[in-house]
CSV table of C-alpha atoms and ligand atoms in Angstrom, one decimal:
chain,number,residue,atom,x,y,z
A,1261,UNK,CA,4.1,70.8,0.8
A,1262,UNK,CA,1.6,72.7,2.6
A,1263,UNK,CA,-0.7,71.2,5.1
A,1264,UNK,CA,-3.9,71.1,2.8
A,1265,UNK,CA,-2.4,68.8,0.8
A,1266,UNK,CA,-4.4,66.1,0.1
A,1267,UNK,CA,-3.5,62.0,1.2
A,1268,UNK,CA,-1.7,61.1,-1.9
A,1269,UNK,CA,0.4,64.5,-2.4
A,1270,UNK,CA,1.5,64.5,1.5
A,1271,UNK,CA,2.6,60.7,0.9
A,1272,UNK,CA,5.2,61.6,-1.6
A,1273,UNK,CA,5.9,65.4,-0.4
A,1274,UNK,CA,6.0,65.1,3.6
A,1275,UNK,CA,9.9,65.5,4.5
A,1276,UNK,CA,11.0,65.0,1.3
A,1277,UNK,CA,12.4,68.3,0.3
A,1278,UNK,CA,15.4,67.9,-2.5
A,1279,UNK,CA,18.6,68.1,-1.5
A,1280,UNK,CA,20.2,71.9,-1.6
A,1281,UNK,CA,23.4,71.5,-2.1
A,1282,UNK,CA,23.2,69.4,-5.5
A,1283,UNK,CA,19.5,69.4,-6.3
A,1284,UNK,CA,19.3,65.7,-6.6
A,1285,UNK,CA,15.2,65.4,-5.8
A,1286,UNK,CA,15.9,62.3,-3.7
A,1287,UNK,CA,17.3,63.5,0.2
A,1288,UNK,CA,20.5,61.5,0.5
A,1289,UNK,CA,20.6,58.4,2.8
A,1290,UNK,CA,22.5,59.9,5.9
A,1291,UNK,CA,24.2,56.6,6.4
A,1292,UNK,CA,26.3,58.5,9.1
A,1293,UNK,CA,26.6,57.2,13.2
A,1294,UNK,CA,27.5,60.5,13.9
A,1295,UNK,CA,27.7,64.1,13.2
A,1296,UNK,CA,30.5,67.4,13.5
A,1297,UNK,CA,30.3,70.0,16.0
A,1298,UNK,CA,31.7,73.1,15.4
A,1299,UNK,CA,32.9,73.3,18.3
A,1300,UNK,CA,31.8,72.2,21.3
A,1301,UNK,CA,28.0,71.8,21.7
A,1302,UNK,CA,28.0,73.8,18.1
A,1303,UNK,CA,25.5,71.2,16.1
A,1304,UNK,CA,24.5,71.3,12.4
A,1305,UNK,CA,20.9,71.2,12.2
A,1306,UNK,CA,20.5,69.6,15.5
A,1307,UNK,CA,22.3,66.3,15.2
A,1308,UNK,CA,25.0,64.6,17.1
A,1309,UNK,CA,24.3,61.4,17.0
A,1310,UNK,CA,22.4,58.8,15.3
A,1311,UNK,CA,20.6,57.1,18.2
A,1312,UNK,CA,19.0,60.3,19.2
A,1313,UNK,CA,18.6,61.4,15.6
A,1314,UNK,CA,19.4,60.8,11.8
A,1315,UNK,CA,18.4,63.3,9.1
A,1316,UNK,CA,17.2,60.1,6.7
A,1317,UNK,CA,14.9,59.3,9.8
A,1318,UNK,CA,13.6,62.4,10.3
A,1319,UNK,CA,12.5,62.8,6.7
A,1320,UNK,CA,10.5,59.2,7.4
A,1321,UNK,CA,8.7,61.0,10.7
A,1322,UNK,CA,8.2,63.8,9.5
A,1323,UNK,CA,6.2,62.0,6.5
A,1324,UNK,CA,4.6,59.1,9.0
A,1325,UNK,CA,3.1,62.0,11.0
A,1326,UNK,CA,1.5,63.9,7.9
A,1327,UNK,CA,0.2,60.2,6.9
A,1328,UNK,CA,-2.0,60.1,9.8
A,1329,UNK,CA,-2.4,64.0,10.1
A,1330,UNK,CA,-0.8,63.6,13.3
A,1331,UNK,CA,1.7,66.1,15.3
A,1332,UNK,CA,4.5,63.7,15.8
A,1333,UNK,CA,6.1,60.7,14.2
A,1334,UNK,CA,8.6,58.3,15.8
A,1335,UNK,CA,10.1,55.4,13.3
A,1336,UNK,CA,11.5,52.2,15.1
A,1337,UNK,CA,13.4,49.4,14.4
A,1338,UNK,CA,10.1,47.0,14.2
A,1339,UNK,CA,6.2,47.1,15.1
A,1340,UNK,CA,7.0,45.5,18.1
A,1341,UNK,CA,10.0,48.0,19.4
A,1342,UNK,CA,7.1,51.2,19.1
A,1343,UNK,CA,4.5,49.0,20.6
A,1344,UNK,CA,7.3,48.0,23.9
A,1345,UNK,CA,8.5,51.9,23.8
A,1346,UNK,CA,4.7,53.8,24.0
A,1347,UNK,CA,4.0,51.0,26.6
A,1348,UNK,CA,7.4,52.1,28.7
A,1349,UNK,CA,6.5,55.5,28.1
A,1350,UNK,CA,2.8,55.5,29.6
A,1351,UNK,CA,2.5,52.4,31.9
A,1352,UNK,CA,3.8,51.8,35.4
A,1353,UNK,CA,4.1,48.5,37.8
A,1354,UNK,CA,0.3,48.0,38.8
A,1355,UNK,CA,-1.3,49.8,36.0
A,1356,UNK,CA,-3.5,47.9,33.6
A,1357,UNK,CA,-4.2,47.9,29.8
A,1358,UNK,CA,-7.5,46.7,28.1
A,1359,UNK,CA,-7.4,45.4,24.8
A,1360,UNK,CA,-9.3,43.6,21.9
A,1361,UNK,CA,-8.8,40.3,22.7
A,1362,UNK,CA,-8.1,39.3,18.7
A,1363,UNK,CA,-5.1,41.6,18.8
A,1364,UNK,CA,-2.0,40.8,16.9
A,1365,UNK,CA,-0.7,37.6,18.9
A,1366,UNK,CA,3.4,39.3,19.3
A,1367,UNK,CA,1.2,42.2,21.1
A,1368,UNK,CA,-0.8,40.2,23.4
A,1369,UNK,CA,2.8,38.5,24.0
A,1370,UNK,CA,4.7,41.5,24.6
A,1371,UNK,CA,2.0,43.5,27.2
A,1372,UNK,CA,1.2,40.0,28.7
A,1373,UNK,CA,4.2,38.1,29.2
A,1374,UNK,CA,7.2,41.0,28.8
A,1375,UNK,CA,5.5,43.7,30.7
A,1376,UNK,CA,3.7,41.4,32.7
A,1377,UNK,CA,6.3,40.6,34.3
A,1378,UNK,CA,7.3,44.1,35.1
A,1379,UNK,CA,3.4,44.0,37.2
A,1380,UNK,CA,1.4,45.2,34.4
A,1381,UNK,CA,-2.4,43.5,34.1
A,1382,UNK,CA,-4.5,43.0,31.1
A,1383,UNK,CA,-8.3,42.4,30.4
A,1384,UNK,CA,-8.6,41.2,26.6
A,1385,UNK,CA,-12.3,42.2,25.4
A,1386,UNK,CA,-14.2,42.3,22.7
A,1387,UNK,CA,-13.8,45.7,21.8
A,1388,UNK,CA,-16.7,45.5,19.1
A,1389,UNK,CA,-19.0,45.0,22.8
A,1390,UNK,CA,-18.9,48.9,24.2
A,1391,UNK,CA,-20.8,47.2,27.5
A,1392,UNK,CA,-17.7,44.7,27.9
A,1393,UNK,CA,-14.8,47.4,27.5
A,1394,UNK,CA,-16.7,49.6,29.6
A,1395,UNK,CA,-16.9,47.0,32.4
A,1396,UNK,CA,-12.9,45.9,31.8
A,1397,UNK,CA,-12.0,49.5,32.7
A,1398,UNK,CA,-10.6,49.3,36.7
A,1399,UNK,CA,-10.7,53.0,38.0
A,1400,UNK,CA,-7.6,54.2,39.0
A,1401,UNK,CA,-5.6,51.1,37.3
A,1402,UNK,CA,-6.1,51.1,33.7
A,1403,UNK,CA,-4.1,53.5,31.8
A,1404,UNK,CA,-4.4,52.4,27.9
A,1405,UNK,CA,-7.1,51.3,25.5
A,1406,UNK,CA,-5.3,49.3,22.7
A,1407,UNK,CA,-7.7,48.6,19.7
A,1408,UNK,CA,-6.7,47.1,16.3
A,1409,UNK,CA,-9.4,47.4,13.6
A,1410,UNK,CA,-10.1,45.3,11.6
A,1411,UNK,CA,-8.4,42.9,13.4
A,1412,UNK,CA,-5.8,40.0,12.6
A,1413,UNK,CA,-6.7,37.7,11.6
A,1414,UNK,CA,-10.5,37.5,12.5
A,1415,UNK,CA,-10.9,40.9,10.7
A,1416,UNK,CA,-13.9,42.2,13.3
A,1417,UNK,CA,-14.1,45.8,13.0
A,1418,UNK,CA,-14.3,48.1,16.3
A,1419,UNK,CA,-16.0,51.6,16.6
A,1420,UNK,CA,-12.9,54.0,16.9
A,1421,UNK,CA,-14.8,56.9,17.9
A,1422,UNK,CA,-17.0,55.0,20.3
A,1423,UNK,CA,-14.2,53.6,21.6
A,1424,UNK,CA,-12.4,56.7,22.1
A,1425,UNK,CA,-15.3,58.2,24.2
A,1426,UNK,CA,-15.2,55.7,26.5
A,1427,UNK,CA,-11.5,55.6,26.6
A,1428,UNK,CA,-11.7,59.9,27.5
A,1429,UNK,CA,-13.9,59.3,29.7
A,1430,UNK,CA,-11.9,56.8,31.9
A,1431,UNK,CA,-8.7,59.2,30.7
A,1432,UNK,CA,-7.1,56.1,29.1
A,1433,UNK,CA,-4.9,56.4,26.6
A,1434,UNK,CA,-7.0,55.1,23.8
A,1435,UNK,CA,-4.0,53.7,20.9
A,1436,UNK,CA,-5.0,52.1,17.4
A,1437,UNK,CA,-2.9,49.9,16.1
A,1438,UNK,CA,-3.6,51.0,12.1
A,1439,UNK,CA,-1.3,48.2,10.3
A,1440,UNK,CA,-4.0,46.6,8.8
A,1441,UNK,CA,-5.9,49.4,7.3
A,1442,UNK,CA,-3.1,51.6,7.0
A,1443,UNK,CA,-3.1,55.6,7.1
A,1444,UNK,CA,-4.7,55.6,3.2
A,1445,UNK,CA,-7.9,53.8,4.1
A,1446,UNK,CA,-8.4,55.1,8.0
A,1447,UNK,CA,-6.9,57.9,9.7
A,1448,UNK,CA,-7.6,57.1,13.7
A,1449,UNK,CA,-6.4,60.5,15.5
A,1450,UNK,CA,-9.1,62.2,13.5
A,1451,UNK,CA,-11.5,59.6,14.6
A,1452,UNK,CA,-10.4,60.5,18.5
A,1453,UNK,CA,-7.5,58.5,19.3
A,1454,UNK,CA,-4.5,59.7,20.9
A,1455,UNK,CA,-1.7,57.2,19.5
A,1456,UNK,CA,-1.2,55.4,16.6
A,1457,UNK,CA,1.1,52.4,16.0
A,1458,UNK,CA,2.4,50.9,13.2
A,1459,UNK,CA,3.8,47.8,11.9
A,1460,UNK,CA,5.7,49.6,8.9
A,1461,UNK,CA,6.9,46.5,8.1
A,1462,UNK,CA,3.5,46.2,6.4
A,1463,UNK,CA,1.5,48.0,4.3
A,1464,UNK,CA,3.4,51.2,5.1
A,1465,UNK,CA,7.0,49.7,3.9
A,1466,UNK,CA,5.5,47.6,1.8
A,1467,UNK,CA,7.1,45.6,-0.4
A,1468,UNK,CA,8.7,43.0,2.2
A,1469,UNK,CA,11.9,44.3,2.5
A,1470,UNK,CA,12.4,45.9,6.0
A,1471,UNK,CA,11.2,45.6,9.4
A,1472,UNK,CA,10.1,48.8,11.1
A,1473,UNK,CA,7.5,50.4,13.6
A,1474,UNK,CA,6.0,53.8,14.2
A,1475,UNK,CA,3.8,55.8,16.4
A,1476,UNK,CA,2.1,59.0,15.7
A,1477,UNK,CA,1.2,61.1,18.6
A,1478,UNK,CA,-0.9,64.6,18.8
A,1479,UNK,CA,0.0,64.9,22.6
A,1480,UNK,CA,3.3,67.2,23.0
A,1481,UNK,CA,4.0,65.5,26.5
A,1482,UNK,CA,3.4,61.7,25.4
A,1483,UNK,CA,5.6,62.1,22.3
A,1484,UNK,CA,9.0,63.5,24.4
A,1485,UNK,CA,8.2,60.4,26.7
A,1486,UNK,CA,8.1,57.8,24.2
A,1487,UNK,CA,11.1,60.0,22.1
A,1488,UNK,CA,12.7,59.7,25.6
A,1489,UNK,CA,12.5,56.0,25.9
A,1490,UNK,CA,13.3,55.6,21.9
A,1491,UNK,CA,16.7,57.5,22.8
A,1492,UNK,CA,17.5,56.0,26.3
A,1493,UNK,CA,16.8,52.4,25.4
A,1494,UNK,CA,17.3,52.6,21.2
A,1495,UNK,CA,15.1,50.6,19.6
A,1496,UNK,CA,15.9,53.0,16.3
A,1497,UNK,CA,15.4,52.7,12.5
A,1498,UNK,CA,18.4,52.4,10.3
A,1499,UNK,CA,19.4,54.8,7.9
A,1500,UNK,CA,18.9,52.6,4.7
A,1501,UNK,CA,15.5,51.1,6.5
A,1502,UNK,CA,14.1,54.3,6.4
A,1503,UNK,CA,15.2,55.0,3.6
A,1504,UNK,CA,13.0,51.9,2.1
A,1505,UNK,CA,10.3,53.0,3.9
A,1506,UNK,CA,9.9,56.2,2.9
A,1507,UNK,CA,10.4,55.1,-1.0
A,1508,UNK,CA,7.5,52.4,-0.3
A,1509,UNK,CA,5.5,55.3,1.5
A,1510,UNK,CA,5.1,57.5,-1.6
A,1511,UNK,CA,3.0,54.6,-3.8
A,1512,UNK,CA,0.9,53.8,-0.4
A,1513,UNK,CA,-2.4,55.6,-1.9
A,1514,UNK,CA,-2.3,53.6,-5.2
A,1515,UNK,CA,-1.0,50.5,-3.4
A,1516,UNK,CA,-4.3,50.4,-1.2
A,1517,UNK,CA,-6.4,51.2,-3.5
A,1518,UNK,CA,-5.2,47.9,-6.0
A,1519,UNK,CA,-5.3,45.8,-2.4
A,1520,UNK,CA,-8.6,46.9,-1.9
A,1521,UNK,CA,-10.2,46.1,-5.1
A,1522,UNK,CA,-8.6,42.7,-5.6
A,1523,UNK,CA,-9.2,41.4,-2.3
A,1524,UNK,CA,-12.8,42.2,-2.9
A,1525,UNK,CA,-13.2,40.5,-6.0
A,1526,UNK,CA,-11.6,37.7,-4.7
A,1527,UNK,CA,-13.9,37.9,-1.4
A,1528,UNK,CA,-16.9,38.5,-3.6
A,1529,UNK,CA,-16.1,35.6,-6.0
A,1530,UNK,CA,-15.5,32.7,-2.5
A,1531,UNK,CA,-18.8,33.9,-1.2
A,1532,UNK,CA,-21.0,30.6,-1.1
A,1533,UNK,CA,-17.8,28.5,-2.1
A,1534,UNK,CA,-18.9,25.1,-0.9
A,1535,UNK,CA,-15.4,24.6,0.4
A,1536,UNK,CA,-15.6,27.6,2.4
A,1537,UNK,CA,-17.9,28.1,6.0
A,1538,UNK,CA,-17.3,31.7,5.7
A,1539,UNK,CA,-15.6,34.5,4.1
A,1540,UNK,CA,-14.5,37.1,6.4
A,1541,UNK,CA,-13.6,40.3,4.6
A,1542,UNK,CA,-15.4,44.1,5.7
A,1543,UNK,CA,-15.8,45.0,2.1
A,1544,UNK,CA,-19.1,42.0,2.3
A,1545,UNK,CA,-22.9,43.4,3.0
A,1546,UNK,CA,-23.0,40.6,5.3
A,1547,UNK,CA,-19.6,41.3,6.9
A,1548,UNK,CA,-21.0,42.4,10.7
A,1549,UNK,CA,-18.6,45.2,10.8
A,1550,UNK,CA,-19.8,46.4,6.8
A,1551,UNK,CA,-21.2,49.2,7.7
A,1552,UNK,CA,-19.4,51.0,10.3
A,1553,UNK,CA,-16.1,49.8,8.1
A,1554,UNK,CA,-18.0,52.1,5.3
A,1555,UNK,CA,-17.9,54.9,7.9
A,1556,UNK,CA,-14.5,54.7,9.5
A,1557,UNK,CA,-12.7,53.9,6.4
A,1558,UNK,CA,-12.7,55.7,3.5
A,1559,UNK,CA,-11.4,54.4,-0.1
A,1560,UNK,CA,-11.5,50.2,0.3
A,1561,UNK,CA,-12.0,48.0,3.1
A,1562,UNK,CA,-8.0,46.5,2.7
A,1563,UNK,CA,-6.2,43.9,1.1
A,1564,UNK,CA,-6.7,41.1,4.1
A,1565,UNK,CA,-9.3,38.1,3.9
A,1566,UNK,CA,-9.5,35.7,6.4
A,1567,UNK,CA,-11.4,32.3,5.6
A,1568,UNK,CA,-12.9,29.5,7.1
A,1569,UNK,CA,-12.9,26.1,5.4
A,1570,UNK,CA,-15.4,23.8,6.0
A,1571,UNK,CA,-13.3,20.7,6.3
A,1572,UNK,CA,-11.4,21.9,9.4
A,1573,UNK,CA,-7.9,22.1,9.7
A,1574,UNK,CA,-6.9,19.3,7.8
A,1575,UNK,CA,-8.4,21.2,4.7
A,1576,UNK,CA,-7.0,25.2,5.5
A,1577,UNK,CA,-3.5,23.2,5.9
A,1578,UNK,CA,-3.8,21.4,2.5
A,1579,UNK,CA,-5.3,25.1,1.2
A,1580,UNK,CA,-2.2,27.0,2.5
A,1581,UNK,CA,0.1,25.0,0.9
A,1582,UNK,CA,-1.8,24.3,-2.8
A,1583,UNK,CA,-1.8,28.0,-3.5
A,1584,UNK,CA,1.3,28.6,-5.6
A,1585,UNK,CA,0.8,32.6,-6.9
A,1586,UNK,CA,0.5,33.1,-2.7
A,1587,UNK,CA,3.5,32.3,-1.5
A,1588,UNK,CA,3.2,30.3,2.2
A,1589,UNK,CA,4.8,32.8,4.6
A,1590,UNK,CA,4.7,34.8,7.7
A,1591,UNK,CA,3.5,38.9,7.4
A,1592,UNK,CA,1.3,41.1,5.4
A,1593,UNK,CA,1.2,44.0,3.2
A,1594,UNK,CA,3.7,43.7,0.5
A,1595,UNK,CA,2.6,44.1,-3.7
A,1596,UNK,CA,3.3,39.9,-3.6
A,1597,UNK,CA,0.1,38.3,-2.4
A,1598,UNK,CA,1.0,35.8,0.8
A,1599,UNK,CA,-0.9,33.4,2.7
A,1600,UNK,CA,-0.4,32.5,6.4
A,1601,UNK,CA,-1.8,29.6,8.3
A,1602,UNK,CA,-2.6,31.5,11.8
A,1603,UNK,CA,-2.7,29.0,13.9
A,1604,UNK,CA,0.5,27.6,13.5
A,1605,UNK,CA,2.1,30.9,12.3
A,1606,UNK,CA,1.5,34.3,13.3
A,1607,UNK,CA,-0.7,33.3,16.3
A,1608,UNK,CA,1.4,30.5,17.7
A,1609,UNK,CA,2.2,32.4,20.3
A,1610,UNK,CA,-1.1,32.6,21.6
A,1611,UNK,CA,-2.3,28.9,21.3
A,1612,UNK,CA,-3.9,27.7,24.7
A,1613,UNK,CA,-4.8,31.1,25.8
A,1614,UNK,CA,-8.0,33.3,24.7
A,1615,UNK,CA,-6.8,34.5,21.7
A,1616,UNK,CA,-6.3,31.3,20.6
A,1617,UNK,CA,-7.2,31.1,16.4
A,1618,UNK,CA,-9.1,28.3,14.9
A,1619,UNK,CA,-7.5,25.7,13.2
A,1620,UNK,CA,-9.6,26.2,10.2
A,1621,UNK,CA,-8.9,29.4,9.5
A,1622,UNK,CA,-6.5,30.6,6.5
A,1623,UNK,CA,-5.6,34.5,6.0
A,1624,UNK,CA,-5.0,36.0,2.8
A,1625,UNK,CA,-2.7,38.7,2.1
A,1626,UNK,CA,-3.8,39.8,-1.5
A,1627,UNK,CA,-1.3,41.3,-3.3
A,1628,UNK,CA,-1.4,43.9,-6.1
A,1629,UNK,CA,-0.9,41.3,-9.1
A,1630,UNK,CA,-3.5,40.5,-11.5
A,1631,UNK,CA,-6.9,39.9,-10.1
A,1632,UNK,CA,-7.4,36.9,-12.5
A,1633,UNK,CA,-4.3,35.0,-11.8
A,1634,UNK,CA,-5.3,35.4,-8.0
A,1635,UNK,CA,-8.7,34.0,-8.6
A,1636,UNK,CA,-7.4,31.1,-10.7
A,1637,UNK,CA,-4.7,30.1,-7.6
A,1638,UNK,CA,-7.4,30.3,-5.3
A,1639,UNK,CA,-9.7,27.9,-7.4
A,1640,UNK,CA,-7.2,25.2,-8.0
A,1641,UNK,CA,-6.3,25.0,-3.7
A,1642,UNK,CA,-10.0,25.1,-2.9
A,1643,UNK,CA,-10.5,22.3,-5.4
A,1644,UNK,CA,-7.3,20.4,-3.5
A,1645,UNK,CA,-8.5,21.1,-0.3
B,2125,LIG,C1,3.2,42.6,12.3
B,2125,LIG,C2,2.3,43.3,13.2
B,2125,LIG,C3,2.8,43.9,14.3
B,2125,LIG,C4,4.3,43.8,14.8
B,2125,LIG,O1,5.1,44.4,14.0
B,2125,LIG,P1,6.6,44.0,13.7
B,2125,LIG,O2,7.1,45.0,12.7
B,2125,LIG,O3,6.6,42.6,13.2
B,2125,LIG,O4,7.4,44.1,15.0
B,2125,LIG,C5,1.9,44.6,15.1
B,2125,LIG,N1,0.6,44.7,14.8
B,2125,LIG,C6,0.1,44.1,13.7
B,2125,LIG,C7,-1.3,44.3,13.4
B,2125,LIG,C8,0.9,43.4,12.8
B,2125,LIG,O5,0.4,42.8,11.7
């Protein structure tokens, strides 16, 4: 691998060099806790033990950073551990963190209510008004930006560069969360972040079969303090979780690219559905965040869809549970298409607060099966809803 290597080679080549004592092309799973000295303090390629490091997950950050032509990747046990460990690593009691205020509801959870109450404040904005995040900034008190574009499930789409600028300015911490487009469609650090996190359970893994989290980091300093913190406290990937990852990793680029176009020909054909008050989905002319999704992300606009029925919730319930190719389920990102009914699912958690989702909304996770059998499920629940 070299480092002009292109998206799709890096995917499959990053930290994936064959094994040299047998040749088998595949890196062994180092299912191993631990690792031989020879003698004292006399470590084999660095190891010792699997907490602070495991060869099989240092092939995954090693890749995870080339995704996102980033310095430095860390793998985690889930989304949520990474997210908890870079907040650990940068924020102190009294700091403050602005943040899009549609963010995933588990992250609003975790800054608001866990570090909350450690003394950390939050300001959610609408981080597609510039004017707003500006005036959420509190000199001397706000340490990070956190912006997830296109968000979940509303799927607005926030100026990452713009947003960085103001970020530097301030000298936040400006972090992307990138689950949704994932590193194929939108690379953030070369768009001016400084961090970005991952849900690998997602498009990154997926295929639905493991849990995991990951941040990619340019800063040298930053990444020892949230290495640090993913050392002292644990919150590490597995052996055969990586492993998973990194073998759903190296199809990522074709993956995306099959999201992409079926969830715009599905989003294409709902437009004007009479069952339907909107279709929100950034591939659209009409989408608000069309163009500058055009700009910041190259190859598709994603494989999410978020729509609004126009019978309320009574119909997006009846919706959600008609579809029968969509299976009704939590999560996002895996080859089988899914469907989730936010308000009572993934955003539960933030019901009675701001981020609170409309009962009429239904989000789409479109999956990498054929186009025509997605449409035809989609038709028959409309027509039941
Ligand atoms: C799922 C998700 C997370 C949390 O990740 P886990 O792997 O479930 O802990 C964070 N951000 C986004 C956008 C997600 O979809």
């Amino acid at each position: 691998m070299t480092t002009s290597d292109r998206f799709a080679t890096r995917a499959i080549h990053a930290g994936q060099s064959f094994d040299p004592t047998t040749g088998a092309v595949i890196p062994p799973i180092y299912q191993s806790s631990t690792f031989v000295q020879d003698g004292i303090g006399g470590l084999r390629g660095g190891y010792e033990y699997a907490r602070a490091g495991n060869p099989t997950r240092t092939a995954l950050e090693t890749q995870l950073a080339a995704l996102e032509g980033g310095a430095h990747g860390l793998s985690f046990s889930s989304g949520l551990a990474a997210e908890d460990s870079l907040l650990r690593a940068v924020l102190k009691p009294g700091d403050h963190v602005v943040m899009g205020n549609d963010v995933y509801g588990g992250t609003y959870r975790l800054i608001n209510r866990i570090h909350g109450a450690w003394g950390i404040r939050n300001t959610p904005v609408d981080t597609t008004d510039l004017a707003a995040v500006r005036d959420a900034v509190k000199a001397e008190a706000t340490r990070i930006l956190w912006i997830e574009t296109p968000s979940n499930p509303l799927m607005t789409v926030s100026d990452i560069t713009a947003l960085a600028e103001i970020g530097h300015d301030a000298r936040l911490i400006v972090v992307v969360d990138n689950t949704f487009a994932s590193p194929a469609l939108q690379q953030p650090l070369s768009l001016g972040a400084d961090v970005v996190v991952h849900s690998t359970t997602k498009y990154i893994g997926g295929h639905s079969d493991v849990i995991g989290g990951a941040l990619v980091i340019n800063d040298d300093e930053l990444h020892e303090k949230a290495k640090f913190i993913q050392f002292a406290a644990g919150p590490v990937s597995a052996p055969m979780d990586a492993f998973l990852t990194t073998r759903g990793i190296k199809t990522l680029a074709v993956r995306m690219e099959r999201h992409s176009q079926n969830a715009l020909a599905i989003a294409e054909h709902l437009v004007g559905h009479a069952a339907l008050d909107t279709v929100l989905y950034p591939g659209l002319p009409d989408h608000p965040g069309h163009e500058l999704a055009a700009r910041q992300m190259v190859g598709g606009f994603g494989g999410m869809i978020s729509l609004s029925l126009s019978g309320g919730g009574a119909a997006a319930r009846r919706f959600a549970e008609s579809l029968e190719v969509f299976s009704l389920a939590e999560s996002l990102g895996g080859v089988e298409s899914l469907v989730n009914y936010p308000s009572e699912m993934t955003h539960a958690s933030v019901r009675g607060t701001e981020l609170e989702v409309s009962e009429s909304i239904v989000r789409l996770s479109v999956g990498i099966e054929d186009v025509a059998d997605l449409i035809d499920d989609v038709d028959r629940a409309l027509a039941r809803a």
